Amino acid sequence: MSEQIERIKTLIVGSGPAGYTAAIYASRADLKPVMYTGMEPGGQLTTTTEVDNFPGYPEGIDGPTMMVQLQKQAERFGTEVRIGMVTAVEFSDEIGGIHKVTVDDSKLIEAETVIISTGATAKYLNIPSEQRLRGGGVSACAVCDGFFYKNQEVAIVGAGDTAAEEASYLANICKKVTMLVRKDHMRASKAMQHRVNNLDNIEIKYNTEVDEVLGEQVVEGLRMVNNQTGEKEDIAITGLFIAIGHKPNTDIFKGQLKMDETGYIITEGKSTKTNKPGVFASGDVQDKEYRQAVTAAGTGCMAALDAERYLASIESEETVVS
């Protein structure tokens, strides 16, 4: 690593609604934030064709445009947005301590506060036709995109509580929901299984997996395969929802921050405080319940306010000591 060292007040790691909202609040509070966007500037919303449920956009807006607008708003107040990937961290255990963050294996940032907004990545099946039609009818968020398939026939892949909940949500707006469960049973809680089984327009296919998503530009159908018999079946659908979980982007923070068993950062109570003083987490990196753009933005606001109060408390203590 070269001897590039920069000292800053607030570092924001990751972009997206949480990161950009944190940047807006932090810059308005004169925390002079520097943001590193990561490998996917704008986060998951940059892969979403249309966002219809974020307040303030009566006609809807496409995800990439929304992220560009959030970035411009953050920059208007003084945020410095940089393209770069955090590759190592060394967080201080001391109140008022300096946190060391390495960017692109070459630049060392020394920050008084750090806001982590690296998000989570939806798990996909990783078959070519699915990847090709992401944004063209293949989605990992029924709550985000289900509205666009009102009164249409769709399919959902998954067997846990999230899949059952999203299947129930889709059943309220779609004509029919075909649910593909890889094993001969669901992993969802009994209560969630009962909810799914009691909805007439949900058909559950056990021991069934996706063989191919049909369609050139948009989803037109689904080829399913029974993993016990090898028998294949085609159905006509316009939307395919993948509900097999998310992976929080927290690998680089392991061993430094407290996390749950699946890797989500644990924050204190209703705050964004982590177990390291001066380090805060916002957005999907610490929220596995809601995972919505508006809730991520809300926690981004909270993180900036927590950082501002933390710095103010340190300055107050230093004044008293002086």
GROMACS .gro file of N, CA, C and O in nm, residues 199-307:
model
  436
  199LEU      N    1  -5.509  -1.987   0.050
  199LEU     CA    2  -5.538  -1.897  -0.061
  199LEU      C    3  -5.560  -1.978  -0.188
  199LEU      O    4  -5.472  -2.052  -0.233
  200ASP      N    5  -5.679  -1.964  -0.244
  200ASP     CA    6  -5.719  -2.047  -0.357
  200ASP      C    7  -5.635  -2.025  -0.483
  200ASP      O    8  -5.623  -2.116  -0.566
  201ASN      N    9  -5.580  -1.904  -0.499
  201ASN     CA   10  -5.509  -1.876  -0.624
  201ASN      C   11  -5.357  -1.898  -0.612
  201ASN      O   12  -5.281  -1.851  -0.696
  202ILE      N   13  -5.314  -1.969  -0.507
  202ILE     CA   14  -5.174  -2.011  -0.497
  202ILE      C   15  -5.167  -2.161  -0.519
  202ILE      O   16  -5.233  -2.239  -0.450
  203GLU      N   17  -5.086  -2.202  -0.616
  203GLU     CA   18  -5.061  -2.344  -0.641
  203GLU      C   19  -4.916  -2.374  -0.605
  203GLU      O   20  -4.824  -2.312  -0.657
  204ILE      N   21  -4.898  -2.468  -0.512
  204ILE     CA   22  -4.763  -2.504  -0.468
  204ILE      C   23  -4.718  -2.629  -0.541
  204ILE      O   24  -4.788  -2.731  -0.542
  205LYS      N   25  -4.600  -2.622  -0.601
  205LYS     CA   26  -4.543  -2.738  -0.669
  205LYS      C   27  -4.416  -2.779  -0.593
  205LYS      O   28  -4.316  -2.707  -0.595
  206TYR      N   29  -4.422  -2.893  -0.526
  206TYR     CA   30  -4.309  -2.943  -0.448
  206TYR      C   31  -4.211  -3.019  -0.537
  206TYR      O   32  -4.245  -3.061  -0.648
  207ASN      N   33  -4.089  -3.035  -0.486
  207ASN     CA   34  -3.983  -3.105  -0.562
  207ASN      C   35  -3.967  -3.045  -0.702
  207ASN      O   36  -3.938  -3.116  -0.799
  208THR      N   37  -3.985  -2.913  -0.710
  208THR     CA   38  -3.986  -2.847  -0.840
  208THR      C   39  -3.887  -2.732  -0.843
  208THR      O   40  -3.878  -2.654  -0.748
  209GLU      N   41  -3.813  -2.721  -0.954
  209GLU     CA   42  -3.715  -2.616  -0.970
  209GLU      C   43  -3.733  -2.549  -1.107
  209GLU      O   44  -3.801  -2.602  -1.195
  210VAL      N   45  -3.669  -2.433  -1.122
  210VAL     CA   46  -3.673  -2.363  -1.252
  210VAL      C   47  -3.573  -2.428  -1.345
  210VAL      O   48  -3.455  -2.442  -1.311
  211ASP      N   49  -3.620  -2.465  -1.463
  211ASP     CA   50  -3.530  -2.518  -1.566
  211ASP      C   51  -3.488  -2.406  -1.661
  211ASP      O   52  -3.372  -2.394  -1.696
  212GLU      N   53  -3.585  -2.321  -1.698
  212GLU     CA   54  -3.555  -2.209  -1.787
  212GLU      C   55  -3.667  -2.106  -1.779
  212GLU      O   56  -3.785  -2.142  -1.766
  213VAL      N   57  -3.628  -1.979  -1.783
  213VAL     CA   58  -3.726  -1.871  -1.792
  213VAL      C   59  -3.746  -1.842  -1.940
  213VAL      O   60  -3.650  -1.820  -2.014
  214LEU      N   61  -3.870  -1.842  -1.984
  214LEU     CA   62  -3.901  -1.829  -2.126
  214LEU      C   63  -3.932  -1.684  -2.163
  214LEU      O   64  -4.000  -1.613  -2.088
  215GLY      N   65  -3.884  -1.643  -2.278
  215GLY     CA   66  -3.906  -1.506  -2.326
  215GLY      C   67  -3.777  -1.445  -2.375
  215GLY      O   68  -3.669  -1.478  -2.326
  216GLU      N   69  -3.788  -1.355  -2.472
  216GLU     CA   70  -3.670  -1.289  -2.528
  216GLU      C   71  -3.639  -1.159  -2.456
  216GLU      O   72  -3.532  -1.142  -2.399
  217GLN      N   73  -3.733  -1.065  -2.458
  217GLN     CA   74  -3.713  -0.934  -2.396
  217GLN      C   75  -3.778  -0.926  -2.257
  217GLN      O   76  -3.726  -0.858  -2.169
  218VAL      N   77  -3.890  -0.996  -2.243
  218VAL     CA   78  -3.962  -0.998  -2.115
  218VAL      C   79  -4.002  -1.142  -2.085
  218VAL      O   80  -4.001  -1.229  -2.172
  219VAL      N   81  -4.039  -1.167  -1.961
  219VAL     CA   82  -4.081  -1.301  -1.921
  219VAL      C   83  -4.215  -1.335  -1.987
  219VAL      O   84  -4.312  -1.260  -1.976
  220GLU      N   85  -4.219  -1.449  -2.053
  220GLU     CA   86  -4.341  -1.495  -2.117
  220GLU      C   87  -4.386  -1.630  -2.063
  220GLU      O   88  -4.501  -1.671  -2.083
  221GLY      N   89  -4.297  -1.699  -1.996
  221GLY     CA   90  -4.334  -1.829  -1.942
  221GLY      C   91  -4.222  -1.887  -1.858
  221GLY      O   92  -4.115  -1.826  -1.841
  222LEU      N   93  -4.247  -2.006  -1.807
  222LEU     CA   94  -4.150  -2.073  -1.719
  222LEU      C   95  -4.150  -2.222  -1.747
  222LEU      O   96  -4.256  -2.284  -1.758
  223ARG      N   97  -4.030  -2.277  -1.764
  223ARG     CA   98  -4.016  -2.422  -1.779
  223ARG      C   99  -3.969  -2.477  -1.643
  223ARG      O  100  -3.862  -2.441  -1.595
  224MET      N  101  -4.052  -2.559  -1.583
  224MET     CA  102  -4.021  -2.617  -1.453
  224MET      C  103  -3.977  -2.762  -1.470
  224MET      O  104  -4.013  -2.827  -1.568
  225VAL      N  105  -3.901  -2.811  -1.373
  225VAL     CA  106  -3.858  -2.950  -1.378
  225VAL      C  107  -3.877  -3.013  -1.240
  225VAL      O  108  -3.843  -2.952  -1.138
  226ASN      N  109  -3.936  -3.131  -1.238
  226ASN     CA  110  -3.951  -3.208  -1.114
  226ASN      C  111  -3.818  -3.276  -1.086
  226ASN      O  112  -3.770  -3.356  -1.166
  227ASN      N  113  -3.754  -3.241  -0.973
  227ASN     CA  114  -3.621  -3.294  -0.945
  227ASN      C  115  -3.622  -3.438  -0.898
  227ASN      O  116  -3.516  -3.495  -0.871
  228GLN      N  117  -3.738  -3.499  -0.890
  228GLN     CA  118  -3.747  -3.642  -0.855
  228GLN      C  119  -3.768  -3.729  -0.979
  228GLN      O  120  -3.709  -3.834  -0.993
  229THR      N  121  -3.852  -3.680  -1.070
  229THR     CA  122  -3.887  -3.759  -1.189
  229THR      C  123  -3.817  -3.709  -1.316
  229THR      O  124  -3.809  -3.782  -1.414
  230GLY      N  125  -3.771  -3.583  -1.314
  230GLY     CA  126  -3.710  -3.525  -1.434
  230GLY      C  127  -3.812  -3.472  -1.532
  230GLY      O  128  -3.776  -3.417  -1.637
  231GLU      N  129  -3.939  -3.483  -1.499
  231GLU     CA  130  -4.045  -3.437  -1.588
  231GLU      C  131  -4.047  -3.285  -1.594
  231GLU      O  132  -4.036  -3.217  -1.492
  232LYS      N  133  -4.062  -3.230  -1.714
  232LYS     CA  134  -4.064  -3.085  -1.733
  232LYS      C  135  -4.204  -3.039  -1.770
  232LYS      O  136  -4.281  -3.111  -1.831
  233GLU      N  137  -4.234  -2.916  -1.732
  233GLU     CA  138  -4.366  -2.859  -1.759
  233GLU      C  139  -4.351  -2.710  -1.785
  233GLU      O  140  -4.278  -2.640  -1.713
  234ASP      N  141  -4.419  -2.660  -1.887
  234ASP     CA  142  -4.418  -2.517  -1.918
  234ASP      C  143  -4.547  -2.452  -1.870
  234ASP      O  144  -4.656  -2.510  -1.884
  235ILE      N  145  -4.535  -2.333  -1.813
  235ILE     CA  146  -4.653  -2.255  -1.779
  235ILE      C  147  -4.634  -2.113  -1.833
  235ILE      O  148  -4.522  -2.066  -1.848
  236ALA      N  149  -4.745  -2.046  -1.861
  236ALA     CA  150  -4.740  -1.909  -1.910
  236ALA      C  151  -4.747  -1.814  -1.790
  236ALA      O  152  -4.842  -1.818  -1.712
  237ILE      N  153  -4.645  -1.730  -1.775
  237ILE     CA  154  -4.643  -1.629  -1.669
  237ILE      C  155  -4.582  -1.502  -1.726
  237ILE      O  156  -4.517  -1.504  -1.831
  238THR      N  157  -4.604  -1.392  -1.656
  238THR     CA  158  -4.543  -1.265  -1.698
  238THR      C  159  -4.439  -1.215  -1.598
  238THR      O  160  -4.364  -1.123  -1.629
  239GLY      N  161  -4.436  -1.276  -1.479
  239GLY     CA  162  -4.340  -1.234  -1.377
  239GLY      C  163  -4.289  -1.352  -1.297
  239GLY      O  164  -4.364  -1.444  -1.265
  240LEU      N  165  -4.159  -1.349  -1.267
  240LEU     CA  166  -4.098  -1.453  -1.184
  240LEU      C  167  -4.027  -1.384  -1.067
  240LEU      O  168  -3.940  -1.298  -1.087
  241PHE      N  169  -4.064  -1.423  -0.945
  241PHE     CA  170  -4.007  -1.363  -0.826
  241PHE      C  171  -3.919  -1.464  -0.753
  241PHE      O  172  -3.962  -1.576  -0.725
  242ILE      N  173  -3.796  -1.424  -0.725
  242ILE     CA  174  -3.700  -1.510  -0.657
  242ILE      C  175  -3.697  -1.470  -0.510
  242ILE      O  176  -3.664  -1.357  -0.477
  243ALA      N  177  -3.733  -1.562  -0.422
  243ALA     CA  178  -3.740  -1.533  -0.278
  243ALA      C  179  -3.661  -1.638  -0.200
  243ALA      O  180  -3.715  -1.709  -0.116
  244ILE      N  181  -3.533  -1.646  -0.231
  244ILE     CA  182  -3.448  -1.747  -0.165
  244ILE      C  183  -3.347  -1.681  -0.071
  244ILE      O  184  -3.251  -1.744  -0.028
  245GLY      N  185  -3.371  -1.552  -0.041
  245GLY     CA  186  -3.288  -1.487   0.060
  245GLY      C  187  -3.198  -1.378   0.006
  245GLY      O  188  -3.186  -1.357  -0.115
  246HIS      N  189  -3.135  -1.308   0.099
  246HIS     CA  190  -3.040  -1.201   0.069
  246HIS      C  191  -2.911  -1.226   0.146
  246HIS      O  192  -2.912  -1.289   0.251
  247LYS      N  193  -2.803  -1.175   0.093
  247LYS     CA  194  -2.674  -1.182   0.162
  247LYS      C  195  -2.626  -1.040   0.190
  247LYS      O  196  -2.601  -0.964   0.096
  248PRO      N  197  -2.616  -1.003   0.318
  248PRO     CA  198  -2.566  -0.868   0.348
  248PRO      C  199  -2.421  -0.854   0.306
  248PRO      O  200  -2.341  -0.947   0.321
  249ASN      N  201  -2.385  -0.737   0.256
  249ASN     CA  202  -2.248  -0.712   0.210
  249ASN      C  203  -2.161  -0.668   0.328
  249ASN      O  204  -2.124  -0.551   0.340
  250THR      N  205  -2.130  -0.764   0.412
  250THR     CA  206  -2.059  -0.733   0.538
  250THR      C  207  -1.932  -0.815   0.559
  250THR      O  208  -1.873  -0.808   0.666
  251ASP      N  209  -1.890  -0.891   0.460
  251ASP     CA  210  -1.774  -0.979   0.479
  251ASP      C  211  -1.651  -0.904   0.530
  251ASP      O  212  -1.577  -0.953   0.615
  252ILE      N  213  -1.632  -0.783   0.478
  252ILE     CA  214  -1.512  -0.707   0.513
  252ILE      C  215  -1.514  -0.660   0.659
  252ILE      O  216  -1.410  -0.628   0.717
  253PHE      N  217  -1.631  -0.660   0.721
  253PHE     CA  218  -1.643  -0.612   0.859
  253PHE      C  219  -1.645  -0.725   0.962
  253PHE      O  220  -1.654  -0.698   1.082
  254LYS      N  221  -1.638  -0.849   0.915
  254LYS     CA  222  -1.642  -0.962   1.007
  254LYS      C  223  -1.520  -0.961   1.099
  254LYS      O  224  -1.408  -0.933   1.056
  255GLY      N  225  -1.544  -0.989   1.226
  255GLY     CA  226  -1.438  -0.985   1.325
  255GLY      C  227  -1.422  -0.847   1.387
  255GLY      O  228  -1.351  -0.833   1.487
  256GLN      N  229  -1.487  -0.746   1.327
  256GLN     CA  230  -1.479  -0.610   1.378
  256GLN      C  231  -1.613  -0.566   1.439
  256GLN      O  232  -1.616  -0.501   1.543
  257LEU      N  233  -1.722  -0.601   1.372
  257LEU     CA  234  -1.854  -0.559   1.417
  257LEU      C  235  -1.940  -0.680   1.455
  257LEU      O  236  -1.927  -0.787   1.397
  258LYS      N  237  -2.029  -0.659   1.551
  258LYS     CA  238  -2.121  -0.765   1.590
  258LYS      C  239  -2.224  -0.787   1.480
  258LYS      O  240  -2.282  -0.691   1.428
  259MET      N  241  -2.247  -0.914   1.447
  259MET     CA  242  -2.344  -0.950   1.343
  259MET      C  243  -2.428  -1.067   1.391
  259MET      O  244  -2.389  -1.140   1.483
  260ASP      N  245  -2.542  -1.086   1.326
  260ASP     CA  246  -2.620  -1.204   1.356
  260ASP      C  247  -2.566  -1.322   1.276
  260ASP      O  248  -2.466  -1.310   1.205
  261GLU      N  249  -2.633  -1.435   1.287
  261GLU     CA  250  -2.581  -1.558   1.225
  261GLU      C  251  -2.578  -1.552   1.073
  261GLU      O  252  -2.505  -1.629   1.009
  262THR      N  253  -2.655  -1.461   1.014
  262THR     CA  254  -2.658  -1.451   0.868
  262THR      C  255  -2.573  -1.336   0.815
  262THR      O  256  -2.566  -1.314   0.695
  263GLY      N  257  -2.508  -1.260   0.906
  263GLY     CA  258  -2.416  -1.157   0.862
  263GLY      C  259  -2.469  -1.015   0.865
  263GLY      O  260  -2.399  -0.922   0.825
  264TYR      N  261  -2.593  -0.996   0.913
  264TYR     CA  262  -2.646  -0.860   0.925
  264TYR      C  263  -2.585  -0.792   1.047
  264TYR      O  264  -2.574  -0.852   1.154
  265ILE      N  265  -2.546  -0.665   1.031
  265ILE     CA  266  -2.484  -0.592   1.141
  265ILE      C  267  -2.589  -0.563   1.249
  265ILE      O  268  -2.701  -0.519   1.218
  266ILE      N  269  -2.553  -0.587   1.373
  266ILE     CA  270  -2.644  -0.563   1.486
  266ILE      C  271  -2.625  -0.420   1.535
  266ILE      O  272  -2.513  -0.377   1.563
  267THR      N  273  -2.735  -0.346   1.542
  267THR     CA  274  -2.730  -0.208   1.592
  267THR      C  275  -2.803  -0.200   1.726
  267THR      O  276  -2.890  -0.282   1.756
  268GLU      N  277  -2.769  -0.098   1.804
  268GLU     CA  278  -2.822  -0.085   1.939
  268GLU      C  279  -2.963  -0.026   1.938
  268GLU      O  280  -2.983   0.087   1.893
  269GLY      N  281  -3.060  -0.102   1.990
  269GLY     CA  282  -3.196  -0.053   2.004
  269GLY      C  283  -3.252   0.003   1.875
  269GLY      O  284  -3.244  -0.059   1.770
  270LYS      N  285  -3.307   0.124   1.884
  270LYS     CA  286  -3.364   0.189   1.767
  270LYS      C  287  -3.262   0.279   1.696
  270LYS      O  288  -3.297   0.351   1.603
  271SER      N  289  -3.137   0.274   1.741
  271SER     CA  290  -3.034   0.358   1.681
  271SER      C  291  -2.962   0.285   1.569
  271SER      O  292  -2.993   0.170   1.537
  272THR      N  293  -2.864   0.352   1.511
  272THR     CA  294  -2.779   0.289   1.408
  272THR      C  295  -2.640   0.261   1.463
  272THR      O  296  -2.549   0.229   1.387
  273LYS      N  297  -2.623   0.270   1.594
  273LYS     CA  298  -2.493   0.250   1.658
  273LYS      C  299  -2.453   0.103   1.654
  273LYS      O  300  -2.532   0.014   1.684
  274THR      N  301  -2.329   0.078   1.616
  274THR     CA  302  -2.274  -0.058   1.622
  274THR      C  303  -2.199  -0.074   1.755
  274THR      O  304  -2.203   0.015   1.840
  275ASN      N  305  -2.129  -0.185   1.770
  275ASN     CA  306  -2.053  -0.207   1.893
  275ASN      C  307  -1.922  -0.127   1.897
  275ASN      O  308  -1.852  -0.128   1.998
  276LYS      N  309  -1.890  -0.058   1.789
  276LYS     CA  310  -1.770   0.026   1.785
  276LYS      C  311  -1.813   0.173   1.793
  276LYS      O  312  -1.895   0.219   1.711
  277PRO      N  313  -1.761   0.250   1.889
  277PRO     CA  314  -1.800   0.391   1.901
  277PRO      C  315  -1.761   0.469   1.777
  277PRO      O  316  -1.648   0.459   1.728
  278GLY      N  317  -1.858   0.542   1.723
  278GLY     CA  318  -1.831   0.622   1.603
  278GLY      C  319  -1.853   0.549   1.473
  278GLY      O  320  -1.831   0.606   1.366
  279VAL      N  321  -1.899   0.424   1.481
  279VAL     CA  322  -1.929   0.346   1.359
  279VAL      C  323  -2.079   0.316   1.359
  279VAL      O  324  -2.132   0.262   1.457
  280PHE      N  325  -2.146   0.350   1.250
  280PHE     CA  326  -2.291   0.338   1.241
  280PHE      C  327  -2.328   0.258   1.115
  280PHE      O  328  -2.255   0.259   1.016
  281ALA      N  329  -2.440   0.189   1.121
  281ALA     CA  330  -2.484   0.106   1.008
  281ALA      C  331  -2.626   0.143   0.969
  281ALA      O  332  -2.714   0.159   1.056
  282SER      N  333  -2.651   0.157   0.840
  282SER     CA  334  -2.784   0.195   0.792
  282SER      C  335  -2.822   0.117   0.668
  282SER      O  336  -2.737   0.067   0.595
  283GLY      N  337  -2.952   0.107   0.645
  283GLY     CA  338  -3.001   0.039   0.525
  283GLY      C  339  -3.006  -0.112   0.539
  283GLY      O  340  -3.007  -0.168   0.649
  284ASP      N  341  -3.007  -0.179   0.424
  284ASP     CA  342  -3.025  -0.324   0.421
  284ASP      C  343  -2.913  -0.401   0.489
  284ASP      O  344  -2.927  -0.520   0.518
  285VAL      N  345  -2.801  -0.336   0.514
  285VAL     CA  346  -2.689  -0.404   0.579
  285VAL      C  347  -2.723  -0.440   0.724
  285VAL      O  348  -2.662  -0.529   0.783
  286GLN      N  349  -2.825  -0.372   0.781
  286GLN     CA  350  -2.866  -0.401   0.917
  286GLN      C  351  -3.017  -0.424   0.928
  286GLN      O  352  -3.071  -0.441   1.038
  287ASP      N  353  -3.086  -0.429   0.815
  287ASP     CA  354  -3.231  -0.447   0.815
  287ASP      C  355  -3.271  -0.564   0.726
  287ASP      O  356  -3.267  -0.553   0.604
  288LYS      N  357  -3.307  -0.674   0.789
  288LYS     CA  358  -3.350  -0.791   0.710
  288LYS      C  359  -3.502  -0.808   0.711
  288LYS      O  360  -3.553  -0.905   0.657
  289GLU      N  361  -3.572  -0.712   0.772
  289GLU     CA  362  -3.717  -0.722   0.783
  289GLU      C  363  -3.790  -0.652   0.669
  289GLU      O  364  -3.881  -0.706   0.609
  290TYR      N  365  -3.750  -0.528   0.639
  290TYR     CA  366  -3.827  -0.447   0.546
  290TYR      C  367  -3.761  -0.435   0.408
  290TYR      O  368  -3.827  -0.450   0.306
  291ARG      N  369  -3.633  -0.400   0.404
  291ARG     CA  370  -3.557  -0.395   0.280
  291ARG      C  371  -3.625  -0.311   0.171
  291ARG      O  372  -3.635  -0.351   0.056
  292GLN      N  373  -3.673  -0.194   0.208
  292GLN     CA  374  -3.736  -0.103   0.113
  292GLN      C  375  -3.651   0.023   0.100
  292GLN      O  376  -3.579   0.062   0.193
  293ALA      N  377  -3.661   0.089  -0.014
  293ALA     CA  378  -3.582   0.210  -0.036
  293ALA      C  379  -3.615   0.317   0.067
  293ALA      O  380  -3.526   0.386   0.118
  294VAL      N  381  -3.742   0.332   0.099
  294VAL     CA  382  -3.782   0.438   0.191
  294VAL      C  383  -3.736   0.409   0.334
  294VAL      O  384  -3.697   0.502   0.407
  295THR      N  385  -3.736   0.283   0.376
  295THR     CA  386  -3.688   0.252   0.510
  295THR      C  387  -3.536   0.264   0.516
  295THR      O  388  -3.480   0.305   0.618
  296ALA      N  389  -3.469   0.229   0.408
  296ALA     CA  390  -3.324   0.245   0.402
  296ALA      C  391  -3.288   0.393   0.413
  296ALA      O  392  -3.196   0.431   0.486
  297ALA      N  393  -3.361   0.478   0.341
  297ALA     CA  394  -3.337   0.622   0.348
  297ALA      C  395  -3.358   0.673   0.490
  297ALA      O  396  -3.281   0.756   0.540
  298GLY      N  397  -3.461   0.621   0.558
  298GLY     CA  398  -3.487   0.662   0.695
  298GLY      C  399  -3.371   0.630   0.788
  298GLY      O  400  -3.331   0.715   0.871
  299THR      N  401  -3.314   0.511   0.775
  299THR     CA  402  -3.201   0.475   0.862
  299THR      C  403  -3.074   0.551   0.822
  299THR      O  404  -2.986   0.572   0.905
  300GLY      N  405  -3.065   0.592   0.695
  300GLY     CA  406  -2.953   0.677   0.654
  300GLY      C  407  -2.958   0.810   0.726
  300GLY      O  408  -2.855   0.862   0.774
  301CYS      N  409  -3.078   0.867   0.736
  301CYS     CA  410  -3.099   0.990   0.812
  301CYS      C  411  -3.058   0.968   0.958
  301CYS      O  412  -2.986   1.049   1.017
  302MET      N  413  -3.102   0.857   1.017
  302MET     CA  414  -3.071   0.827   1.156
  302MET      C  415  -2.920   0.815   1.178
  302MET      O  416  -2.866   0.866   1.277
  303ALA      N  417  -2.851   0.750   1.085
  303ALA     CA  418  -2.706   0.731   1.099
  303ALA      C  419  -2.632   0.864   1.099
  303ALA      O  420  -2.539   0.886   1.178
  304ALA      N  421  -2.674   0.955   1.012
  304ALA     CA  422  -2.609   1.087   1.007
  304ALA      C  423  -2.634   1.164   1.136
  304ALA      O  424  -2.544   1.230   1.189
  305LEU      N  425  -2.757   1.156   1.187
  305LEU     CA  426  -2.788   1.224   1.312
  305LEU      C  427  -2.711   1.162   1.429
  305LEU      O  428  -2.660   1.234   1.516
  306ASP      N  429  -2.700   1.030   1.429
  306ASP     CA  430  -2.621   0.962   1.534
  306ASP      C  431  -2.475   1.004   1.526
  306ASP      O  432  -2.410   1.025   1.629
  307ALA      N  433  -2.422   1.015   1.405
  307ALA     CA  434  -2.282   1.055   1.387
  307ALA      C  435  -2.261   1.199   1.434
  307ALA      O  436  -2.161   1.230   1.501
   0.00000   0.00000   0.00000
